[in-house]
Short mmCIF file of C-alpha atoms in Angstrom, two decimals:
data_model
loop_
_atom_site.label_atom_id
_atom_site.label_comp_id
_atom_site.label_asym_id
_atom_site.label_seq_id
_atom_site.Cartn_x
_atom_site.Cartn_y
_atom_site.Cartn_z
CA MET A 1067 0.00 0.00 0.00
CA PRO A 1068 1.59 3.33 -0.98
CA LYS A 1069 2.46 5.76 1.81
CA ARG A 1070 0.24 8.78 2.25
CA LYS A 1071 1.98 12.06 1.51
CA THR A 1072 2.04 14.49 4.45
CA LYS A 1073 2.26 18.27 4.35
CA SER A 1074 4.30 20.38 6.73
CA SER A 1075 2.54 22.91 8.96
CA THR A 1076 4.24 25.82 7.26
CA THR A 1077 3.63 24.89 3.61
CA ARG A 1078 0.72 23.86 1.48
CA GLU A 1079 0.52 22.63 -2.08
CA ARG A 1080 -1.43 24.33 -4.82
CA SER A 1081 -1.73 23.70 -8.52
CA GLY A 1082 -0.20 26.26 -10.84
CA THR A 1083 -1.46 27.22 -14.30
CA ASP A 1084 0.76 24.56 -15.84
CA GLY A 1085 -0.75 21.85 -13.63
CA ILE A 1086 2.48 21.41 -11.64
CA LEU A 1087 2.18 21.46 -7.87
CA SER A 1088 4.00 24.34 -6.14
CA HIS A 1089 4.69 25.02 -2.48
CA GLU A 1090 3.45 28.16 -0.73
CA ARG A 1091 4.88 28.97 2.70
CA ASN A 1092 2.80 30.35 5.54
CA TRP A 1093 5.26 32.95 6.86
CA SER A 1094 3.19 33.59 10.00
CA GLU A 1095 4.06 30.10 11.22
CA LEU A 1096 7.82 30.54 11.22
CA PRO A 1097 9.40 29.83 14.63
CA GLN A 1098 9.45 32.94 16.82
CA GLU A 1099 13.14 32.52 17.61
CA ILE A 1100 13.96 32.70 13.90
CA LEU A 1101 11.75 35.75 13.44
CA HIS A 1102 13.45 37.39 16.41
CA LEU A 1103 16.86 36.90 14.78
CA PHE A 1104 15.53 38.47 11.58
CA SER A 1105 14.17 41.48 13.47
CA LYS A 1106 17.53 42.11 15.16
CA LYS A 1107 19.17 42.60 11.76
CA LEU A 1108 16.98 45.51 10.64
CA PRO A 1109 19.18 48.65 10.48
CA ASP A 1110 16.33 51.17 10.29
CA ILE A 1111 13.71 51.26 13.03
CA SER A 1112 11.07 52.10 10.40
CA ASP A 1113 11.68 48.62 8.94
CA PHE A 1114 11.35 47.20 12.46
CA ILE A 1115 7.93 48.88 12.75
CA ARG A 1116 6.84 47.39 9.41
CA PHE A 1117 8.15 43.99 10.49
CA ARG A 1118 5.96 44.06 13.61
CA ALA A 1119 2.93 45.08 11.54
CA VAL A 1120 2.96 41.93 9.37
CA CYS A 1121 0.96 39.78 11.76
CA LYS A 1122 0.49 38.90 15.43
CA THR A 1123 3.21 36.25 15.38
CA TRP A 1124 5.81 38.63 13.97
CA GLN A 1125 4.77 41.29 16.47
CA LEU A 1126 5.23 38.92 19.41
CA SER A 1127 8.65 37.87 18.11
CA ALA A 1128 9.90 41.49 18.02
CA PRO A 1129 9.01 43.29 21.28
CA VAL A 1130 9.41 47.07 21.23
CA ASN A 1131 11.71 46.94 24.25
CA ASP A 1132 14.18 44.74 22.36
CA PRO A 1133 14.77 46.52 19.04
CA PRO A 1134 17.78 46.02 16.76
CA PRO A 1135 20.78 48.33 17.33
CA GLN A 1136 20.14 51.74 15.80
CA LEU A 1137 22.50 54.41 14.54
CA PRO A 1138 21.44 57.97 15.33
CA TRP A 1139 19.22 59.89 12.97
CA LEU A 1140 20.11 63.44 11.98
CA LEU A 1141 17.39 65.97 12.78
CA GLU A 1142 16.88 68.59 10.10
CA LEU A 1143 17.38 72.18 11.24
CA ARG A 1144 14.03 73.96 11.39
CA ARG A 1145 14.26 77.61 10.45
CA GLU A 1146 12.30 80.44 12.02
CA GLU A 1147 9.53 80.47 9.46
CA GLY A 1148 8.81 76.79 10.03
CA ARG A 1149 8.60 76.76 13.80
CA GLU A 1150 4.81 76.49 13.80
CA ASN A 1151 5.03 73.33 11.74
CA ALA A 1152 4.58 70.07 13.64
CA ILE A 1153 6.21 68.08 10.83
CA ILE A 1154 9.87 67.21 11.42
CA ARG A 1155 12.34 65.33 9.24
CA PHE A 1156 15.17 62.95 10.07
CA TYR A 1157 17.91 61.45 7.93
CA CYS A 1158 18.78 57.81 8.66
CA LEU A 1159 22.41 57.18 7.80
CA SER A 1160 22.13 53.38 7.86
CA SER A 1161 19.30 53.20 5.28
CA ASN A 1162 19.92 56.51 3.49
CA LYS A 1163 16.25 57.39 3.97
CA VAL A 1164 14.51 60.60 5.05
CA HIS A 1165 11.73 60.05 7.57
CA THR A 1166 9.00 62.67 7.82
CA ILE A 1167 7.16 62.56 11.13
CA THR A 1168 4.06 64.43 12.18
CA CYS A 1169 4.61 65.26 15.83
CA PRO A 1170 2.24 67.80 17.44
CA GLY A 1171 4.44 67.79 20.55
CA SER A 1172 7.15 69.56 18.57
CA ARG A 1173 5.01 72.57 17.66
CA CYS A 1174 6.71 75.94 18.30
CA ALA A 1175 9.67 74.25 20.03
CA TRP A 1176 13.38 74.20 19.31
CA LEU A 1177 14.56 70.59 19.38
CA ARG A 1178 18.07 69.76 20.52
CA GLY A 1179 20.27 66.72 21.08
CA PRO A 1180 22.31 64.64 21.07
CA GLY A 1181 19.87 62.34 22.77
CA TRP A 1182 18.94 58.72 23.34
CA ARG A 1183 15.20 58.23 22.58
CA TYR A 1184 14.41 61.83 23.62
CA LEU A 1185 15.18 65.30 22.28
CA LEU A 1186 15.17 68.37 24.49
CA ALA A 1187 12.39 70.77 23.44
CA TYR A 1188 12.57 74.50 24.24
CA LEU A 1189 9.61 76.89 24.13
CA ARG A 1190 9.72 80.69 24.04
CA ASN A 1191 8.46 80.95 27.63
CA SER A 1192 11.54 78.99 28.86
CA GLU A 1193 9.47 75.83 29.25
CA MET A 1194 11.49 72.68 28.59
CA TYR A 1195 10.45 69.08 28.12
CA LEU A 1196 11.79 65.82 26.77
CA LEU A 1197 10.12 64.62 23.57
CA ASN A 1198 10.21 61.26 21.84
CA PRO A 1199 9.15 62.24 18.30
CA LEU A 1200 8.33 58.64 17.34
CA THR A 1201 5.89 57.98 20.17
CA GLY A 1202 4.89 61.56 21.09
CA ASP A 1203 5.84 60.81 24.70
CA GLN A 1204 6.67 63.94 26.73
CA ILE A 1205 8.38 64.44 30.09
CA HIS A 1206 8.03 67.99 31.38
CA LEU A 1207 11.03 69.43 33.19
CA PRO A 1208 11.23 72.06 35.96
CA PHE A 1209 11.91 75.68 35.06
CA PHE A 1210 15.52 76.11 33.92
CA ASP A 1211 17.12 79.37 35.09
CA GLY A 1212 19.81 79.65 32.46
CA ARG A 1213 20.75 79.45 28.80
CA GLY A 1214 22.25 76.09 27.97
CA VAL A 1215 22.54 73.25 25.50
CA PRO A 1216 22.22 69.55 26.27
CA ASP A 1217 25.35 67.45 26.66
CA TYR A 1218 23.61 64.21 27.55
CA ILE A 1219 20.00 63.06 27.24
CA GLY A 1220 19.38 59.44 27.98
CA PRO A 1221 19.25 56.55 30.42
CA ASP A 1222 20.61 57.15 33.91
CA PRO A 1223 23.13 54.32 34.48
CA ILE A 1224 23.23 54.96 38.23
CA GLN A 1225 19.63 55.41 39.39
CA GLY A 1226 17.65 54.23 36.37
CA GLY A 1227 15.08 56.31 34.51
CA ASP A 1228 16.37 59.24 32.49
CA ILE A 1229 18.87 62.00 33.11
CA VAL A 1230 19.47 65.32 31.35
CA VAL A 1231 22.80 67.15 31.60
CA VAL A 1232 22.93 70.72 30.31
CA SER A 1233 25.80 73.22 30.24
CA GLY A 1234 25.65 76.92 29.48
CA ILE A 1235 25.49 80.36 31.05
CA MET A 1236 23.53 81.49 34.09
CA PRO A 1237 22.71 85.13 33.17
CA ASN A 1238 21.25 86.09 36.56
CA LEU A 1239 24.63 85.86 38.28
CA ASN A 1240 26.83 88.94 38.50
CA PRO A 1241 28.97 88.49 36.50
CA PRO A 1242 27.23 85.81 34.42
CA SER A 1243 28.83 82.44 35.04
CA TYR A 1244 29.17 79.10 33.26
CA LEU A 1245 27.16 76.33 34.82
CA MET A 1246 26.35 72.67 34.61
CA ALA A 1247 22.86 71.56 35.52
CA PHE A 1248 21.40 68.09 35.68
CA TRP A 1249 17.95 66.66 36.17
CA ARG A 1250 17.13 63.10 37.12
CA HIS A 1251 13.94 61.18 36.45
CA LYS A 1252 11.03 62.37 38.65
CA ALA A 1253 13.18 65.02 40.36
CA ASP A 1254 11.50 68.22 41.49
CA ASN A 1255 14.18 70.57 40.25
CA TRP A 1256 17.51 71.02 38.51
CA VAL A 1257 20.78 70.71 40.39
CA TYR A 1258 23.24 73.46 39.44
CA VAL A 1259 27.03 73.31 39.59
CA GLU A 1260 28.57 76.71 38.87
CA GLY A 1261 31.89 77.45 37.23
CA VAL A 1262 31.74 74.59 34.74
CA SER A 1263 32.68 75.50 31.19
CA ASP A 1264 30.78 74.38 28.11
CA PHE A 1265 33.85 73.56 26.05
CA GLY A 1266 33.71 69.79 25.80
CA ASN A 1267 31.65 67.69 28.17
CA ALA A 1268 30.87 64.03 28.86
CA PHE A 1269 28.79 62.11 31.39
CA CYS A 1270 30.04 58.71 32.53
CA MET A 1271 29.56 56.47 35.58
CA GLY A 1272 27.95 59.14 37.72
CA LYS A 1273 30.58 61.77 36.98
CA TYR A 1274 30.56 64.76 34.68
CA PHE A 1275 33.76 65.62 32.79
CA SER A 1276 34.05 69.21 31.59
CA ASN A 1277 36.90 70.96 29.83
CA ASP A 1278 37.71 74.54 30.89
CA ARG A 1279 37.89 76.68 27.76
CA GLU A 1280 40.71 78.93 29.07
CA THR A 1281 43.03 76.48 30.84
CA SER A 1282 42.08 73.18 29.11
CA ILE A 1283 41.94 71.61 32.58
CA THR A 1284 39.28 68.91 32.88
CA ASN A 1285 36.99 69.36 35.89
CA VAL A 1286 35.38 66.17 37.18
CA ILE A 1287 32.08 66.70 39.01
CA ASP A 1288 30.63 63.93 41.18
CA ILE A 1289 26.88 64.15 40.57
CA ALA A 1290 26.11 62.27 43.80
CA THR A 1291 27.86 64.87 45.99
CA LYS A 1292 27.38 67.81 43.56
CA LYS A 1293 31.02 68.77 44.14
CA LEU A 1294 34.28 68.92 42.25
CA ALA A 1295 35.91 65.50 42.65
CA TYR A 1296 39.28 66.33 41.07
CA GLN A 1297 40.95 68.16 38.19
CA ILE A 1298 42.95 66.67 35.36
CA ALA A 1299 45.83 68.49 33.71
CA PRO A 1300 45.50 69.07 29.97
CA PRO A 1301 47.37 66.86 27.50
CA GLU A 1302 50.99 67.92 27.16
CA ASP A 1303 50.64 68.84 23.48
CA THR A 1304 47.87 71.40 24.13
CA ASN A 1305 50.10 73.96 25.84
CA PRO A 1306 50.09 76.65 24.54
CA PRO A 1307 46.39 76.37 23.60
CA LEU A 1308 45.80 75.48 19.97
CA LYS A 1309 43.09 76.93 17.74
CA GLY A 1310 40.22 74.56 17.36
CA TRP A 1311 37.26 72.95 19.07
CA THR A 1312 37.20 70.45 21.93
CA PHE A 1313 34.78 67.54 22.36
CA MET A 1314 34.41 64.97 25.10
CA VAL A 1315 32.69 61.65 24.45
CA GLU A 1316 32.02 58.58 26.54
CA SER A 1317 32.93 55.63 24.34
CA GLY A 1318 32.81 52.02 25.51
CA GLY A 1319 33.17 53.02 29.15
CA LYS A 1320 36.11 55.32 28.43
CA ILE A 1321 36.35 59.11 28.28
CA LEU A 1322 37.78 60.47 25.03
CA ARG A 1323 38.95 64.04 24.50
CA LEU A 1324 38.92 65.13 20.86
CA PHE A 1325 40.46 68.31 19.52
CA GLN A 1326 39.44 69.40 16.02
CA HIS A 1327 42.00 71.76 14.48
CA TYR A 1328 40.80 74.76 12.52
CA GLN A 1329 41.77 74.01 8.94
CA THR A 1330 40.30 75.20 5.66
CA VAL A 1331 41.01 72.16 3.48
CA GLN A 1332 41.38 68.97 5.52
CA CYS A 1333 40.11 68.44 9.05
CA HIS A 1334 42.32 66.86 11.65
CA PHE A 1335 41.56 65.47 15.11
CA ASP A 1336 43.88 64.87 18.05
CA ILE A 1337 42.43 62.16 20.31
CA HIS A 1338 43.31 61.45 23.95
CA CYS A 1339 41.92 58.77 26.25
CA LEU A 1340 41.60 59.27 30.00
CA TYR A 1341 43.83 56.67 31.61
CA PHE A 1342 43.31 55.52 35.18
CA GLY A 1343 46.79 54.11 35.80
CA ASP A 1344 47.66 51.84 38.71
CA GLY A 1345 49.04 53.79 41.62
CA GLU A 1346 48.48 57.16 39.98
CA PRO A 1347 46.90 59.81 42.22
CA LYS A 1348 44.82 61.18 39.37
CA PRO A 1349 43.81 60.09 35.88
CA TYR A 1350 45.78 61.54 33.00
CA TRP A 1351 45.43 61.86 29.24
CA VAL A 1352 47.16 59.49 26.83
CA LYS A 1353 47.24 60.25 23.12
CA ILE A 1354 45.79 57.51 20.95
CA THR A 1355 45.54 56.97 17.19
CA ASP A 1356 42.94 54.19 17.14
CA ILE A 1357 39.52 53.78 18.79
CA GLY A 1358 39.02 50.26 17.48
CA ASP A 1359 35.49 49.29 16.51
CA GLN A 1360 33.95 52.55 17.76
CA MET A 1361 32.26 55.21 15.63
CA LEU A 1362 31.78 58.70 17.11
CA PHE A 1363 28.97 61.11 16.18
CA LEU A 1364 29.87 64.64 17.32
CA GLN A 1365 27.62 67.58 18.08
CA GLY A 1366 28.22 70.80 20.00
CA SER A 1367 30.96 69.85 22.45
CA SER A 1368 29.94 66.24 23.06
CA GLY A 1369 28.76 63.23 21.10
CA LEU A 1370 27.60 59.61 20.87
CA SER A 1371 29.53 56.38 20.36
CA PHE A 1372 28.55 53.10 18.65
CA CYS A 1373 30.16 49.76 17.78
CA ALA A 1374 30.54 49.50 14.02
CA SER A 1375 30.34 45.69 14.09
CA ASN A 1376 26.64 46.00 15.00
CA PHE A 1377 25.89 47.66 11.65
CA VAL A 1378 26.41 46.11 8.23
CA GLY A 1379 28.46 48.27 5.85
CA PHE A 1380 30.02 50.47 8.54
CA LYS A 1381 33.58 50.45 9.81
CA GLY A 1382 35.00 51.62 13.09
CA ASN A 1383 37.82 54.01 13.98
CA CYS A 1384 36.03 56.99 12.44
CA ILE A 1385 34.24 60.21 13.39
CA TYR A 1386 31.01 61.63 11.91
CA PHE A 1387 30.57 65.38 12.23
CA GLY A 1388 29.20 68.51 10.58
CA ASN A 1389 31.91 70.62 8.98
CA ASP A 1390 31.33 74.36 8.74
CA TRP A 1391 27.61 73.68 9.35
CA HIS A 1392 27.22 72.78 5.68
CA TYR A 1393 28.52 69.26 5.15
CA LEU A 1394 28.15 65.90 6.80
CA CYS A 1395 31.62 64.40 7.00
CA ARG A 1396 33.37 61.22 8.07
CA TYR A 1397 36.92 61.42 9.39
CA ASP A 1398 39.04 58.27 9.10
CA ILE A 1399 41.28 58.23 12.17
CA GLY A 1400 43.60 55.63 10.66
CA ASP A 1401 44.70 57.61 7.59
CA GLY A 1402 43.66 61.11 8.72
CA THR A 1403 41.40 61.83 5.74
CA THR A 1404 37.95 63.45 5.63
CA GLU A 1405 35.16 62.37 3.29
CA VAL A 1406 32.08 64.47 2.56
CA LEU A 1407 29.00 62.27 2.74
CA PRO A 1408 25.77 62.68 0.78
CA CYS A 1409 23.05 64.27 2.89
CA PRO A 1410 19.59 65.51 1.83
CA PHE A 1411 19.63 68.48 4.22
CA ASP A 1412 21.01 71.87 3.20
CA ALA A 1413 22.79 72.71 6.45
CA ILE A 1414 24.20 70.27 8.99
CA MET A 1415 23.15 72.14 12.11
CA GLY A 1416 20.63 69.59 13.29
CA SER A 1417 20.88 67.16 16.20
CA TRP A 1418 21.70 63.49 16.51
CA PHE A 1419 18.83 61.43 17.87
CA VAL A 1420 18.83 57.68 18.61
CA PRO A 1421 15.29 56.50 17.72
CA SER A 1422 13.32 54.38 20.17
CA LEU A 1423 9.74 53.10 20.47
CA VAL A 1424 9.70 53.18 24.29
#
């Protein structure tokens, strides 16, 4: 007696126009662990959203709190005449797509980063709030008595929730003074630390590293005690002060100090890593010429860092930045060359924003 032919649960046979049987797969019945692996390879969160929209099975396999690694999007600068418009645009470097988002929460506000899942929104009446443009989620912040720009917006690695670190000028002091202010999730007010310059700043492991614009000394503020923990002498090759711009970035648990020289043709960066040597009373700067698998995205006086191996088609040991506010550039640390990258926006004065659905 001939054996009866069985059909798998994920395929079924149908007859084509030529009478030959063909197999049609039911993609909703793929194992969830396989679907989850697929979802973790999507470089653009918009594709992740479409993936989850296919069916219930695909949605369950790709929870919103476990998205694939995302490179930051570049927020388009919104000029004065467009400030009433609630439509904002982002450029995704990994997919080379422009995403247009209708976000009523952005109406009349200046949006600033760099930020993880949130941008800092400013209103004319000095009101400030955190805004996730993908979800519309808002977190209103206490009144901020100063003029500043964000250095860090993102998860608080010490207490959980979110933290905002801002540096700038407190105009009500006589004379006006530089300040650092930080706000933690569900806090009633800002905590101010005066005398902190806005010339290169980074937040790491509960401490705030700020470079003094006149002396190039790095002040280290302990956020828990709200006091100066110690000071770090500038790198030896920065005395006398050179002409350029200083950035500080937390990268892979390390603090990097980047100095961009003022040059008209080719950009050049000097990079130092803060070294906590055994037996040394204080950390000190060591010049490096390689940051390994890391990619840095600079803005203002700070920036974001990512592992290139998490993103297909990207290589590490490079820096992405806006040159002269007109061009998006990539600096190759290994050979010291700068490449101008294609970008759909006219002026690169926008903010980096790491998209998130939560």
